[in-house]
């Protein structure tokens, strides 16, 4: 009778149940795997054969057929090693099939029979739990990820022999206790603070507004003006992630194999700063079996793009739709993978190729044509995606040599947290959390203006040649500024500050 073990196959961020069936019948010795296996799954034959033999079990000299169902879904990776080995032992009567009902099994096998962790344990367990599965037999090294999912019983094993003894009932493995996720925090060595930045008060205020409403921001300034220092401190004023947000971020990192062994849950908001040579797939994700890119790795955090015009044009254009939708959709012949991308994008660029066009102490060596070509690297639609356009001037000698620093991140974070809490409460019935997500009827409802404010905004929109998207983003910015000011209605002063951010560098 064929042995059967339930496992899962990862498809993007989704997970689909997979039945691993093994039939051992009479005939010439062979070992065949069917069900659209990739090269890694085909190589399971050698790993399983050696692991079974080196663990002290009998490997049958007969015709062995492994079926991975559903047969029309491509199977990738080594996560089927342990299910195949256990199914083989079930088919040959070395394990009682009555001991493994309702159990999901994942794991890679070494030649000696050790069970190694695999990528994507957290998203697989979350989806399997949603499908009704509660018991999981997983590699000890990655089992802590699964234990974070409520309502699960996770049994960690380090070797094939332990897994067999557990299924036979000869070994009692207590379910793994869920770790205290609140104990995970940012390491002291990684802590940076806005207090370390001297001057740049306008830039700090703009960043506070951006974080409060989760608005995208681009900074234009000379080399050494502090653009990168400002960007790297954005995460220090963002509110702490909720447990659900931490799970979503950790899922993405689990698929990429970036979760550390000691820390199964990421609780600090991610800060991703890819190099300007990053490829299309590296930025948005891709591959024959799509994996997340930098955009998804920055989910619920900050995506910092330094030297913005130096990125390839197709890479920048690929950001347009994900920034609007908050998700990345990758379509392949066999299906579509969707990855989350709720990010705050911060970009930085020089005002010209040499970088000194706005520096009063240095002479710009660029001609008008060079400057135009440099700026044309950033298309109008991409430029329009940024809610805040910020000019960052070089620091004066007095600011560089003066005593003391600026306002600490904790003080800014307190104001941001109050603003975010107000937004979350206001938009709770509508499924959004920040002002940057406003659109359509909600935008008109929560950004309603009095007659004087309407006249002022119409006049400003006409002078600044605002597009429809820019007009809406100005309203969202004004809403955030009003929330920081604890005002229910948007006033002229809030609109004026929002318009200042929209037209700060458009004239360059």
XYZ file of C-alpha atoms in Angstrom:
508
model
C 0.000 0.000 0.000
C 1.426 3.426 -0.922
C 2.680 5.610 1.885
C 1.315 9.161 1.973
C 2.468 12.255 3.884
C 1.006 15.769 3.696
C 3.392 18.551 2.845
C 3.134 21.999 1.239
C 4.500 23.662 -1.862
C 5.373 27.358 -1.811
C 4.058 29.473 -4.700
C 5.220 33.054 -4.183
C 3.780 34.057 -0.828
C 0.980 31.513 -1.163
C 1.215 27.885 -0.066
C -0.673 24.961 -1.554
C -1.162 21.522 0.065
C 0.891 18.791 -1.572
C 0.438 15.058 -1.082
C 3.687 13.070 -1.165
C 2.865 9.490 -2.191
C 5.384 6.663 -2.481
C 4.702 3.282 -4.013
C 7.223 0.446 -3.604
C 6.391 -2.388 -6.019
C 8.163 -5.377 -7.488
C 10.342 -4.837 -10.521
C 13.803 -3.709 -11.473
C 15.291 -1.333 -8.869
C 14.498 2.276 -9.778
C 13.637 5.557 -8.061
C 11.342 7.866 -10.014
C 9.806 11.191 -8.945
C 6.815 12.563 -10.880
C 4.689 15.682 -10.426
C 6.724 18.436 -12.161
C 9.803 18.281 -9.891
C 12.702 20.673 -10.504
C 16.383 19.696 -10.307
C 16.526 20.137 -6.516
C 13.552 17.795 -6.047
C 15.016 15.247 -8.472
C 18.213 15.243 -6.428
C 16.150 14.187 -3.413
C 16.589 10.611 -4.660
C 20.262 10.611 -3.707
C 19.744 12.460 -0.428
C 16.833 10.245 0.663
C 18.626 7.020 -0.294
C 21.738 7.938 1.734
C 19.762 9.365 4.680
C 17.560 6.271 5.014
C 20.540 3.920 4.807
C 22.732 5.955 7.213
C 19.881 6.252 9.725
C 19.753 2.467 10.071
C 16.643 1.696 8.009
C 16.174 -0.613 5.054
C 16.158 0.974 1.627
C 14.193 -1.413 -0.600
C 15.704 -2.718 -3.822
C 12.524 -2.460 -5.893
C 10.604 -0.132 -8.180
C 9.974 3.106 -6.200
C 7.627 5.761 -7.564
C 7.146 9.109 -5.833
C 4.130 11.208 -6.810
C 3.929 14.872 -5.788
C 0.334 16.034 -6.106
C -1.108 18.244 -7.491
C 0.743 17.050 -10.565
C 0.212 20.245 -12.590
C 2.028 22.519 -10.090
C 5.801 22.836 -10.348
C 7.678 21.669 -7.216
C 10.915 23.387 -6.250
C 13.451 23.136 -3.468
C 14.585 20.474 -1.001
C 11.623 20.756 1.403
C 10.215 17.408 0.164
C 13.202 15.334 1.347
C 11.774 14.451 4.756
C 8.205 13.788 3.475
C 9.575 11.488 0.745
C 11.721 9.552 3.224
C 8.823 9.116 5.669
C 6.430 8.108 2.885
C 8.958 5.526 1.735
C 9.209 4.068 5.232
C 5.409 4.038 5.446
C 5.134 2.220 2.132
C 7.599 -0.438 3.286
C 5.868 -0.942 6.648
C 8.652 0.518 8.789
C 6.253 3.138 10.227
C 2.639 2.629 11.358
C 0.530 4.835 9.107
C -1.993 5.405 11.920
C 0.461 7.614 13.847
C 0.797 10.448 11.349
C -2.746 11.528 10.467
C -3.281 15.295 10.125
C 0.430 16.092 10.255
C 2.225 18.485 7.866
C 5.875 17.580 7.240
C 8.672 19.734 5.795
C 12.437 19.403 5.793
C 15.653 18.850 3.876
C 17.827 15.810 4.585
C 21.591 15.559 4.689
C 23.338 12.353 3.626
C 23.815 11.416 7.284
C 20.102 11.762 8.056
C 20.144 15.207 9.693
C 17.068 17.351 9.100
C 17.921 20.816 7.822
C 15.708 23.874 7.701
C 14.132 25.162 4.490
C 12.951 28.515 3.252
C 9.389 29.714 3.683
C 8.412 27.826 6.847
C 6.532 30.791 8.319
C 4.264 31.542 5.316
C 3.636 27.834 4.774
C 2.555 27.261 8.376
C 0.359 30.382 8.385
C -1.483 29.245 5.257
C -1.703 25.647 6.451
C -3.150 26.833 9.768
C -5.742 28.819 7.841
C -6.609 25.630 5.941
C -7.247 23.792 9.207
C -3.934 22.015 9.864
C -2.626 22.282 13.429
C 0.200 19.727 13.761
C 3.575 20.220 12.078
C 6.738 18.115 12.006
C 9.521 20.533 11.135
C 13.318 20.963 11.269
C 14.420 22.044 14.735
C 16.486 24.859 13.251
C 13.500 26.613 11.685
C 10.670 25.417 13.939
C 10.636 28.636 15.976
C 9.193 30.454 12.951
C 6.209 28.114 12.939
C 5.711 28.383 16.701
C 4.863 32.072 16.239
C 1.607 31.077 14.517
C -1.160 30.807 17.080
C -3.099 27.565 17.381
C -0.326 25.274 16.136
C 1.499 22.299 17.649
C 5.039 22.285 16.277
C 7.221 19.221 16.803
C 10.907 19.939 16.070
C 13.199 17.147 14.893
C 16.923 17.166 14.170
C 17.320 13.778 12.476
C 15.339 11.343 10.386
C 15.569 8.798 13.222
C 13.887 11.245 15.627
C 11.080 11.809 13.117
C 10.535 8.062 12.694
C 10.587 7.370 16.441
C 8.084 10.182 16.960
C 5.711 8.784 14.321
C 6.060 5.291 15.727
C 5.173 6.582 19.176
C 8.552 5.572 20.627
C 9.642 9.194 21.237
C 7.639 11.944 22.920
C 8.410 15.404 21.542
C 6.630 18.203 23.430
C 5.166 20.906 21.175
C 7.411 23.924 20.858
C 6.316 26.881 22.976
C 5.815 30.166 21.125
C 8.566 32.711 21.847
C 7.765 36.028 23.472
C 7.862 38.260 20.420
C 7.957 41.430 22.549
C 11.383 40.347 23.791
C 12.799 40.811 20.296
C 14.108 44.325 19.860
C 16.574 46.440 17.980
C 20.165 45.772 18.942
C 21.873 48.697 20.701
C 24.703 48.702 18.167
C 22.214 49.554 15.435
C 20.572 52.488 17.200
C 20.988 55.853 15.473
C 19.292 59.130 16.343
C 18.154 62.368 14.748
C 19.933 64.226 17.575
C 23.203 63.435 15.803
C 22.247 65.632 12.826
C 23.083 69.308 13.078
C 21.041 71.874 11.217
C 18.652 70.802 8.425
C 15.576 71.725 10.478
C 13.399 72.045 7.369
C 14.436 68.586 6.206
C 13.727 67.084 9.627
C 10.268 68.623 9.642
C 9.571 67.268 6.156
C 10.673 63.795 7.211
C 8.416 63.975 10.277
C 5.450 64.837 8.043
C 6.389 62.066 5.624
C 6.571 59.405 8.340
C 3.389 60.616 10.047
C 1.359 60.006 6.891
C 3.606 57.369 5.265
C 4.288 59.679 2.310
C 7.022 59.083 -0.280
C 9.817 61.671 -0.252
C 12.714 62.683 -2.506
C 15.648 64.829 -1.389
C 17.755 66.921 -3.759
C 21.041 68.334 -2.529
C 24.784 68.567 -2.976
C 27.104 65.724 -1.929
C 27.738 65.833 1.817
C 24.586 67.797 2.630
C 23.336 64.954 4.845
C 20.717 63.253 2.645
C 21.838 59.731 3.498
C 22.172 60.511 7.226
C 18.623 61.855 7.244
C 17.253 58.860 5.339
C 18.884 56.283 7.599
C 17.223 57.828 10.643
C 13.688 57.676 9.263
C 13.066 54.246 10.823
C 13.983 55.628 14.263
C 10.837 57.794 14.315
C 8.439 55.239 12.834
C 5.973 53.614 15.257
C 6.766 50.068 16.441
C 5.377 47.276 14.312
C 2.350 45.366 15.504
C 2.595 41.584 15.807
C 0.652 41.135 12.564
C 2.956 43.541 10.714
C 5.997 41.733 12.110
C 4.616 38.412 10.844
C 4.031 39.854 7.365
C 7.586 41.190 7.160
C 9.063 37.983 8.569
C 7.189 35.931 5.945
C 8.973 37.787 3.156
C 12.356 37.307 4.821
C 11.563 33.639 5.456
C 10.968 33.026 1.742
C 14.337 34.631 0.960
C 16.105 32.670 3.723
C 17.112 35.876 5.536
C 15.718 35.119 8.992
C 18.459 34.465 11.532
C 18.527 31.261 13.570
C 18.413 33.212 16.825
C 15.591 35.563 15.825
C 12.564 34.021 14.145
C 10.602 37.289 14.031
C 11.640 40.698 12.733
C 10.246 43.399 15.006
C 12.328 46.360 13.807
C 11.038 48.073 10.695
C 13.217 47.151 7.710
C 15.477 49.679 6.029
C 16.581 48.592 2.566
C 19.113 50.598 0.552
C 19.820 48.721 -2.705
C 22.729 49.860 -4.897
C 21.876 51.761 -8.066
C 23.114 48.797 -10.134
C 20.290 46.597 -8.797
C 18.503 44.698 -11.550
C 14.793 44.698 -12.375
C 14.259 41.328 -10.668
C 16.385 42.383 -7.704
C 14.171 45.407 -7.125
C 10.637 44.092 -7.665
C 11.226 40.334 -7.496
C 11.232 37.639 -10.127
C 12.620 34.296 -11.238
C 10.999 31.199 -12.717
C 9.508 30.603 -9.275
C 9.164 34.258 -8.195
C 10.903 35.419 -5.038
C 10.556 38.858 -3.396
C 12.798 41.776 -4.343
C 14.023 44.809 -2.426
C 10.617 46.453 -2.703
C 8.945 43.639 -0.747
C 11.876 43.261 1.661
C 11.133 46.864 2.698
C 7.472 46.033 3.482
C 6.217 48.146 6.417
C 9.569 49.929 6.420
C 11.729 52.224 4.302
C 13.071 51.721 0.781
C 15.960 54.158 0.322
C 17.167 54.763 -3.220
C 20.353 56.822 -3.196
C 21.679 58.331 -6.443
C 18.136 58.000 -7.773
C 18.760 58.972 -11.439
C 21.589 56.405 -11.661
C 19.120 53.501 -11.391
C 18.164 51.880 -14.671
C 15.120 53.446 -16.282
C 13.176 50.168 -16.442
C 13.863 49.558 -12.731
C 12.447 52.962 -11.777
C 9.438 52.572 -14.058
C 8.692 49.185 -12.489
C 8.072 50.980 -9.176
C 5.129 52.976 -10.460
C 2.272 50.513 -9.958
C 3.562 48.863 -6.743
C 3.872 52.260 -5.083
C 0.227 52.948 -5.894
C -1.155 49.493 -5.027
C 1.109 48.561 -2.107
C 1.852 45.166 -3.639
C 3.962 43.554 -6.355
C 2.310 41.251 -8.883
C 4.598 38.990 -10.932
C 2.945 37.037 -13.735
C 4.482 33.911 -15.210
C 3.167 31.239 -17.579
C 2.241 28.892 -14.731
C 0.579 31.545 -12.552
C 0.820 34.846 -10.710
C 2.708 35.586 -7.492
C 1.771 38.537 -5.295
C 4.116 40.024 -2.707
C 3.349 42.866 -0.257
C 5.013 46.249 -0.768
C 3.548 48.738 1.704
C 6.672 50.873 1.863
C 7.694 54.449 2.490
C 10.074 55.289 -0.334
C 12.827 57.813 0.326
C 15.033 58.824 -2.601
C 18.070 61.079 -2.815
C 19.770 62.687 -5.795
C 22.194 65.418 -6.710
C 20.889 68.529 -8.495
C 23.252 67.882 -11.419
C 25.869 65.318 -12.524
C 28.726 67.049 -10.670
C 26.490 67.690 -7.662
C 27.320 71.346 -6.939
C 24.565 73.236 -8.746
C 22.993 74.332 -5.430
C 26.253 74.734 -3.497
C 27.133 78.457 -3.040
C 30.756 77.605 -2.189
C 31.559 75.500 -5.246
C 31.167 76.079 -8.939
C 28.976 73.768 -11.005
C 30.806 72.347 -14.036
C 27.689 71.026 -15.789
C 26.147 72.520 -18.904
C 22.423 73.082 -19.276
C 22.114 70.064 -21.573
C 23.880 67.781 -19.092
C 21.596 68.908 -16.284
C 18.512 68.369 -18.456
C 19.594 64.869 -19.445
C 20.370 64.038 -15.809
C 16.907 65.095 -14.664
C 15.232 63.362 -17.591
C 16.423 60.046 -16.142
C 13.484 60.412 -13.731
C 10.211 60.395 -15.640
C 7.307 62.648 -14.787
C 5.072 59.799 -13.551
C 7.789 58.605 -11.153
C 8.450 62.153 -9.955
C 4.732 62.543 -9.364
C 4.714 59.524 -7.025
C 6.692 61.490 -4.431
C 4.462 63.449 -2.088
C 7.348 65.580 -0.812
C 10.046 67.177 -2.976
C 12.700 68.463 -0.616
C 15.761 70.611 -1.253
C 18.584 69.840 1.191
C 21.114 72.711 1.259
C 24.749 72.222 2.329
C 25.521 72.991 5.952
C 27.237 76.227 6.870
C 30.528 76.259 8.771
C 28.726 77.566 11.858
C 26.293 74.616 11.793
C 29.106 72.117 11.347
C 31.217 73.474 14.217
C 28.402 74.471 16.567
C 27.722 72.744 19.875
C 24.885 70.309 20.443
C 22.647 68.468 18.062
C 19.007 68.506 17.126
C 15.810 67.091 18.568
C 16.137 63.404 19.529
C 14.293 60.731 17.597
C 12.219 59.802 20.658
C 10.534 63.218 20.725
C 9.744 63.105 17.006
C 8.565 59.492 17.293
C 6.106 60.507 20.016
C 4.405 63.032 17.756
C 4.412 60.598 14.847
C 2.873 57.854 16.990
C 0.038 60.144 18.113
C -0.640 61.117 14.497
C -0.569 57.508 13.272
C -2.943 56.473 16.082
C -5.364 59.219 15.052
C -5.233 58.072 11.422
C -5.706 54.416 12.338
C -8.770 55.212 14.434
C -10.269 57.452 11.767
C -9.818 54.975 8.910
C -10.467 51.726 10.813
C -13.902 51.149 9.182
C -12.415 51.590 5.690
C -9.512 49.121 5.743
C -6.684 51.663 5.511
C -4.318 53.022 8.158
C -2.548 56.162 6.883
C -3.313 59.376 5.027
C -1.139 58.304 2.093
C -3.675 55.537 1.345
C -6.590 57.958 0.937
C -8.305 58.030 -2.423
C -11.605 58.631 -4.182
C -14.553 59.427 -1.967
C -12.514 59.037 1.233
C -10.107 61.742 0.080
C -12.936 64.213 -0.534
C -14.604 63.268 2.736
C -11.637 63.594 5.072
C -9.835 66.384 3.203
C -12.831 68.666 2.733
C -11.919 72.371 2.484
C -13.750 75.583 3.302
C -14.327 78.113 0.521
C -11.243 80.196 1.331
C -8.975 77.138 1.402
C -10.487 75.898 -1.872
C -9.793 79.212 -3.598
C -6.226 79.254 -2.279
C -5.541 75.699 -3.457
C -7.039 76.315 -6.906
C -4.858 79.382 -7.380
C -1.743 77.511 -6.219
C -2.529 74.504 -8.422
C -2.823 76.792 -11.432
C 0.502 78.537 -10.743
C 2.413 75.323 -9.956
C 0.793 73.380 -12.828
C -0.195 70.524 -10.520
C -1.426 67.328 -12.143
C -4.522 65.590 -10.812
C -2.295 63.188 -8.900
C -0.230 66.065 -7.471
C -3.420 67.850 -6.459
C -4.620 64.822 -4.505
C -1.215 64.279 -2.920
C -1.182 67.894 -1.766
C -4.490 67.311 -0.004
C -3.114 64.163 1.668
C -0.039 66.069 2.840
C -2.200 68.859 4.221
C -4.320 66.277 6.054
C -1.194 64.850 7.704
C 0.090 68.307 8.678
C -3.304 69.122 10.197
C -3.234 65.846 12.154
C 0.224 66.672 13.516
C -1.259 70.029 14.549
C -4.231 68.215 16.189
C -6.683 70.052 13.908
C -9.865 68.453 12.603
C -10.113 70.800 9.594
C -7.406 71.593 7.063
C -6.444 75.282 7.328
C -4.558 77.667 5.054
C -1.342 77.196 6.998
C -1.513 73.441 6.442
C -2.105 73.849 2.713
C 0.726 76.362 2.462
C 3.209 73.961 4.054
C 2.013 71.091 1.863
C 2.409 73.193 -1.308
C 5.877 74.208 -0.180
C 6.888 70.537 -0.212
C 5.323 69.933 -3.625
C 7.171 72.763 -5.427
C 10.438 72.969 -3.505
C 12.743 71.705 -6.272
C 10.591 71.647 -9.416
C 12.334 74.765 -10.710
C 15.837 73.239 -10.843
